Amino acid sequence: MGPALIRGSLFQLHSLLGLAAGLVLVVLGVTGALYSFQLELLELLNPPPTAAAPDRRPLTLPEVRQRLLAPGQELGFVSSMAGEGYGLLGLAPASGQGRGEVLLFDRYTGEVLKAPRGQAFFRLVLDLHRSLALGPVGKALTGAATLILLVLCLSGLYLRWPRQAGRWRIWLTLDWARRGRSFHWDLHAVAGTWCLLVYLLAALTGLYWSYDWYR
């Protein structure tokens, strides 16, 4: 099998996999971006509970543990924004559960906000991100899409590799003299190059949540 045939076959595989997984990857990307800004968006939807007065300080991590965790509960994570009134606390999941409860709390008093606006939305966002809200079937689909993203990154890099690979302009800039299909190919290739490291990081970390054998 010659190089031209290998390249042609890889191009077809790259295209088919992109079409097959494209919609799922869009959903994962949008929901992942939304969930990354969960605390900021919750703070917009829920007025800060306490003004950050100069003589007050937010609770330390040991104080958060003492005030918010019940006996036997374990802390999963704590996230907060300096200077704002809220923090997010994630409880470690109980045995057999996929995830623990997430609480929105006052960083100065430790008071937990009951049923904050937007929390149900972010539960749905996380469910969509992890399993397309389809349970085990959706989890299998998102796992497969993550594997496909890794294959797309590697195959795209191979197909993108220019003859003069040492010239950075070929990798990172568009050839505005191209027209039609040639320009579209160049646009796809350059955009993919700019996003390659982000896509690889997303795929390699996403596999951790998808497959036990990868952990």
Tab-separated table of C-alpha atoms in Angstrom:
chain	number	residue	atom	x	y	z
A	1	MET	CA	0.000	0.000	0.000
A	2	GLY	CA	1.616	3.229	-1.192
A	3	PRO	CA	1.671	6.587	0.613
A	4	ALA	CA	-0.999	8.050	-1.679
A	5	LEU	CA	-3.394	5.175	-0.952
A	6	ILE	CA	-2.727	5.417	2.788
A	7	ARG	CA	-3.344	9.146	2.709
A	8	GLY	CA	-6.534	8.735	0.687
A	9	SER	CA	-7.870	6.037	2.997
A	10	LEU	CA	-7.015	8.089	6.063
A	11	PHE	CA	-8.751	11.112	4.561
A	12	GLN	CA	-11.934	9.087	4.025
A	13	LEU	CA	-11.751	7.723	7.580
A	14	HIS	CA	-11.169	11.219	8.971
A	15	SER	CA	-14.185	12.564	7.083
A	16	LEU	CA	-16.516	9.711	8.033
A	17	LEU	CA	-15.562	9.805	11.704
A	18	GLY	CA	-16.035	13.564	11.773
A	19	LEU	CA	-19.517	13.238	10.306
A	20	ALA	CA	-20.421	10.367	12.641
A	21	ALA	CA	-19.309	12.040	15.862
A	22	GLY	CA	-19.678	15.710	14.954
A	23	LEU	CA	-23.051	16.360	16.580
A	24	VAL	CA	-22.112	14.547	19.799
A	25	LEU	CA	-18.827	16.460	19.996
A	26	VAL	CA	-20.676	19.763	19.547
A	27	VAL	CA	-22.986	18.862	22.446
A	28	LEU	CA	-19.997	17.888	24.602
A	29	GLY	CA	-18.168	21.099	23.750
A	30	VAL	CA	-21.105	23.417	24.433
A	31	THR	CA	-22.144	21.702	27.667
A	32	GLY	CA	-18.549	21.494	28.876
A	33	ALA	CA	-18.052	25.217	28.268
A	34	LEU	CA	-21.311	26.045	30.064
A	35	TYR	CA	-20.424	23.866	33.042
A	36	SER	CA	-17.005	25.504	33.313
A	37	PHE	CA	-18.744	28.781	34.093
A	38	GLN	CA	-21.276	27.274	36.491
A	39	LEU	CA	-20.263	29.366	39.504
A	40	GLU	CA	-20.149	32.627	37.565
A	41	LEU	CA	-23.578	32.020	36.018
A	42	LEU	CA	-25.116	30.936	39.313
A	43	GLU	CA	-23.856	34.147	40.885
A	44	LEU	CA	-25.584	36.130	38.129
A	45	LEU	CA	-28.848	34.284	38.734
A	46	ASN	CA	-28.663	34.484	42.533
A	47	PRO	CA	-27.786	37.807	44.240
A	48	PRO	CA	-24.679	37.458	46.451
A	49	PRO	CA	-25.849	36.567	49.962
A	50	THR	CA	-23.272	38.610	51.835
A	51	ALA	CA	-21.342	41.728	50.946
A	52	ALA	CA	-17.606	41.214	51.192
A	53	ALA	CA	-16.962	43.812	53.910
A	54	PRO	CA	-13.322	44.794	54.520
A	55	ASP	CA	-13.351	43.391	58.059
A	56	ARG	CA	-14.748	40.009	57.006
A	57	ARG	CA	-12.934	37.067	55.573
A	58	PRO	CA	-14.188	33.984	53.740
A	59	LEU	CA	-14.230	30.688	55.556
A	60	THR	CA	-11.110	28.568	55.403
A	61	LEU	CA	-11.262	25.045	54.013
A	62	PRO	CA	-11.216	23.413	57.491
A	63	GLU	CA	-14.083	25.717	58.526
A	64	VAL	CA	-16.040	24.790	55.396
A	65	ARG	CA	-15.550	21.112	56.185
A	66	GLN	CA	-16.676	21.596	59.773
A	67	ARG	CA	-19.794	23.616	58.949
A	68	LEU	CA	-21.056	21.944	55.777
A	69	LEU	CA	-20.106	18.278	55.981
A	70	ALA	CA	-22.264	15.908	57.987
A	71	PRO	CA	-20.625	13.011	59.858
A	72	GLY	CA	-19.495	10.406	57.354
A	73	GLN	CA	-19.635	12.755	54.350
A	74	GLU	CA	-16.501	13.292	52.287
A	75	LEU	CA	-15.517	16.403	50.367
A	76	GLY	CA	-15.239	16.101	46.599
A	77	PHE	CA	-14.209	19.657	45.701
A	78	VAL	CA	-14.584	23.308	46.712
A	79	SER	CA	-14.632	26.085	44.136
A	80	SER	CA	-14.935	29.808	44.786
A	81	MET	CA	-14.259	33.192	43.244
A	82	ALA	CA	-12.173	35.622	45.267
A	83	GLY	CA	-14.182	38.668	46.263
A	84	GLU	CA	-17.580	37.100	45.560
A	85	GLY	CA	-20.115	35.834	48.044
A	86	TYR	CA	-20.636	32.273	46.843
A	87	GLY	CA	-18.708	29.057	46.740
A	88	LEU	CA	-19.488	25.657	45.277
A	89	LEU	CA	-18.964	22.529	47.331
A	90	GLY	CA	-19.143	19.099	45.779
A	91	LEU	CA	-19.778	16.092	47.994
A	92	ALA	CA	-17.944	12.882	47.181
A	93	PRO	CA	-20.389	10.393	45.608
A	94	ALA	CA	-21.725	7.612	47.761
A	95	SER	CA	-20.861	4.032	46.861
A	96	GLY	CA	-22.520	3.061	43.587
A	97	GLN	CA	-23.389	6.630	42.589
A	98	GLY	CA	-21.867	8.422	39.635
A	99	ARG	CA	-21.601	11.844	41.269
A	100	GLY	CA	-22.253	13.576	44.545
A	101	GLU	CA	-24.457	16.539	45.379
A	102	VAL	CA	-23.213	20.059	44.600
A	103	LEU	CA	-24.055	22.834	47.098
A	104	LEU	CA	-24.005	26.606	46.648
A	105	PHE	CA	-22.982	28.249	49.929
A	106	ASP	CA	-22.221	31.629	51.468
A	107	ARG	CA	-18.426	31.828	51.713
A	108	TYR	CA	-18.643	34.091	54.774
A	109	THR	CA	-21.278	32.343	56.899
A	110	GLY	CA	-21.314	28.797	55.519
A	111	GLU	CA	-25.069	28.968	54.925
A	112	VAL	CA	-26.200	26.665	52.111
A	113	LEU	CA	-28.546	28.269	49.581
A	114	LYS	CA	-31.620	26.089	49.191
A	115	ALA	CA	-32.689	25.389	45.593
A	116	PRO	CA	-30.690	28.192	43.913
A	117	ARG	CA	-31.961	29.401	40.563
A	118	GLY	CA	-30.166	27.648	37.732
A	119	GLN	CA	-29.028	24.580	39.665
A	120	ALA	CA	-31.499	22.252	37.936
A	121	PHE	CA	-30.295	23.598	34.596
A	122	PHE	CA	-26.685	22.778	35.421
A	123	ARG	CA	-27.660	19.292	36.555
A	124	LEU	CA	-29.107	18.812	33.062
A	125	VAL	CA	-25.995	20.327	31.482
A	126	LEU	CA	-23.775	17.873	33.374
A	127	ASP	CA	-26.048	14.957	32.481
A	128	LEU	CA	-25.918	15.949	28.811
A	129	HIS	CA	-22.150	16.314	28.978
A	130	ARG	CA	-21.591	12.917	30.553
A	131	SER	CA	-24.249	10.791	28.891
A	132	LEU	CA	-26.392	12.969	26.582
A	133	ALA	CA	-29.100	12.472	29.249
A	134	LEU	CA	-29.556	8.944	27.861
A	135	GLY	CA	-28.137	6.877	30.709
A	136	PRO	CA	-25.706	4.023	29.952
A	137	VAL	CA	-26.378	4.211	26.195
A	138	GLY	CA	-25.511	7.894	26.136
A	139	LYS	CA	-22.398	7.296	28.230
A	140	ALA	CA	-21.240	4.738	25.661
A	141	LEU	CA	-21.868	7.268	22.880
A	142	THR	CA	-19.926	10.051	24.589
A	143	GLY	CA	-17.068	7.655	25.313
A	144	ALA	CA	-16.948	6.571	21.669
A	145	ALA	CA	-17.084	10.201	20.525
A	146	THR	CA	-14.142	11.018	22.801
A	147	LEU	CA	-12.112	8.191	21.280
A	148	ILE	CA	-13.070	9.429	17.822
A	149	LEU	CA	-11.899	12.939	18.745
A	150	LEU	CA	-8.484	11.515	19.604
A	151	VAL	CA	-8.352	9.684	16.256
A	152	LEU	CA	-9.438	12.870	14.451
A	153	CYS	CA	-6.627	14.823	16.111
A	154	LEU	CA	-3.938	12.324	15.144
A	155	SER	CA	-5.230	11.641	11.637
A	156	GLY	CA	-5.774	15.357	11.033
A	157	LEU	CA	-2.193	16.092	12.080
A	158	TYR	CA	-0.925	13.454	9.636
A	159	LEU	CA	-3.056	14.815	6.789
A	160	ARG	CA	-2.087	18.382	7.665
A	161	TRP	CA	1.661	17.751	7.779
A	162	PRO	CA	3.205	20.042	5.126
A	163	ARG	CA	6.302	19.362	3.097
A	164	GLN	CA	8.046	22.318	4.726
A	165	ALA	CA	7.012	21.473	8.267
A	166	GLY	CA	9.592	23.815	9.805
A	167	ARG	CA	7.866	26.943	8.493
A	168	TRP	CA	5.383	28.031	11.144
A	169	ARG	CA	3.427	30.268	8.759
A	170	ILE	CA	2.311	27.216	6.792
A	171	TRP	CA	0.879	25.740	9.978
A	172	LEU	CA	-0.783	28.800	11.463
A	173	THR	CA	-1.791	31.221	8.698
A	174	LEU	CA	-4.357	31.085	5.912
A	175	ASP	CA	-3.467	31.292	2.249
A	176	TRP	CA	-5.887	34.018	1.159
A	177	ALA	CA	-5.017	33.437	-2.491
A	178	ARG	CA	-6.853	30.114	-2.450
A	179	ARG	CA	-10.443	29.900	-3.612
A	180	GLY	CA	-13.351	27.511	-3.306
A	181	ARG	CA	-12.727	24.033	-1.984
A	182	SER	CA	-8.999	24.636	-1.633
A	183	PHE	CA	-9.620	27.603	0.664
A	184	HIS	CA	-12.135	25.639	2.732
A	185	TRP	CA	-9.578	22.859	3.180
A	186	ASP	CA	-6.936	25.388	4.228
A	187	LEU	CA	-9.369	27.033	6.667
A	188	HIS	CA	-10.204	23.665	8.233
A	189	ALA	CA	-6.534	22.704	8.457
A	190	VAL	CA	-5.372	25.982	10.009
A	191	ALA	CA	-8.282	26.128	12.481
A	192	GLY	CA	-7.594	22.517	13.444
A	193	THR	CA	-3.934	23.323	14.024
A	194	TRP	CA	-4.797	26.208	16.353
A	195	CYS	CA	-7.213	24.011	18.317
A	196	LEU	CA	-5.170	20.799	18.254
A	197	LEU	CA	-3.711	20.978	21.761
A	198	VAL	CA	-7.096	21.918	23.266
A	199	TYR	CA	-8.799	19.029	21.456
A	200	LEU	CA	-6.091	16.579	22.523
A	201	LEU	CA	-6.344	17.709	26.143
A	202	ALA	CA	-10.138	17.418	26.038
A	203	ALA	CA	-9.941	13.923	24.551
A	204	LEU	CA	-7.241	12.610	26.887
A	205	THR	CA	-8.959	13.932	30.021
A	206	GLY	CA	-12.435	12.972	28.798
A	207	LEU	CA	-11.375	9.353	28.404
A	208	TYR	CA	-10.678	9.254	32.147
A	209	TRP	CA	-14.406	9.697	32.848
A	210	SER	CA	-15.480	7.307	30.102
A	211	TYR	CA	-13.456	4.115	30.541
A	212	ASP	CA	-12.166	2.265	33.589
A	213	TRP	CA	-9.273	0.794	31.589
A	214	TYR	CA	-7.950	4.301	30.921
A	215	ARG	CA	-7.763	5.344	34.580
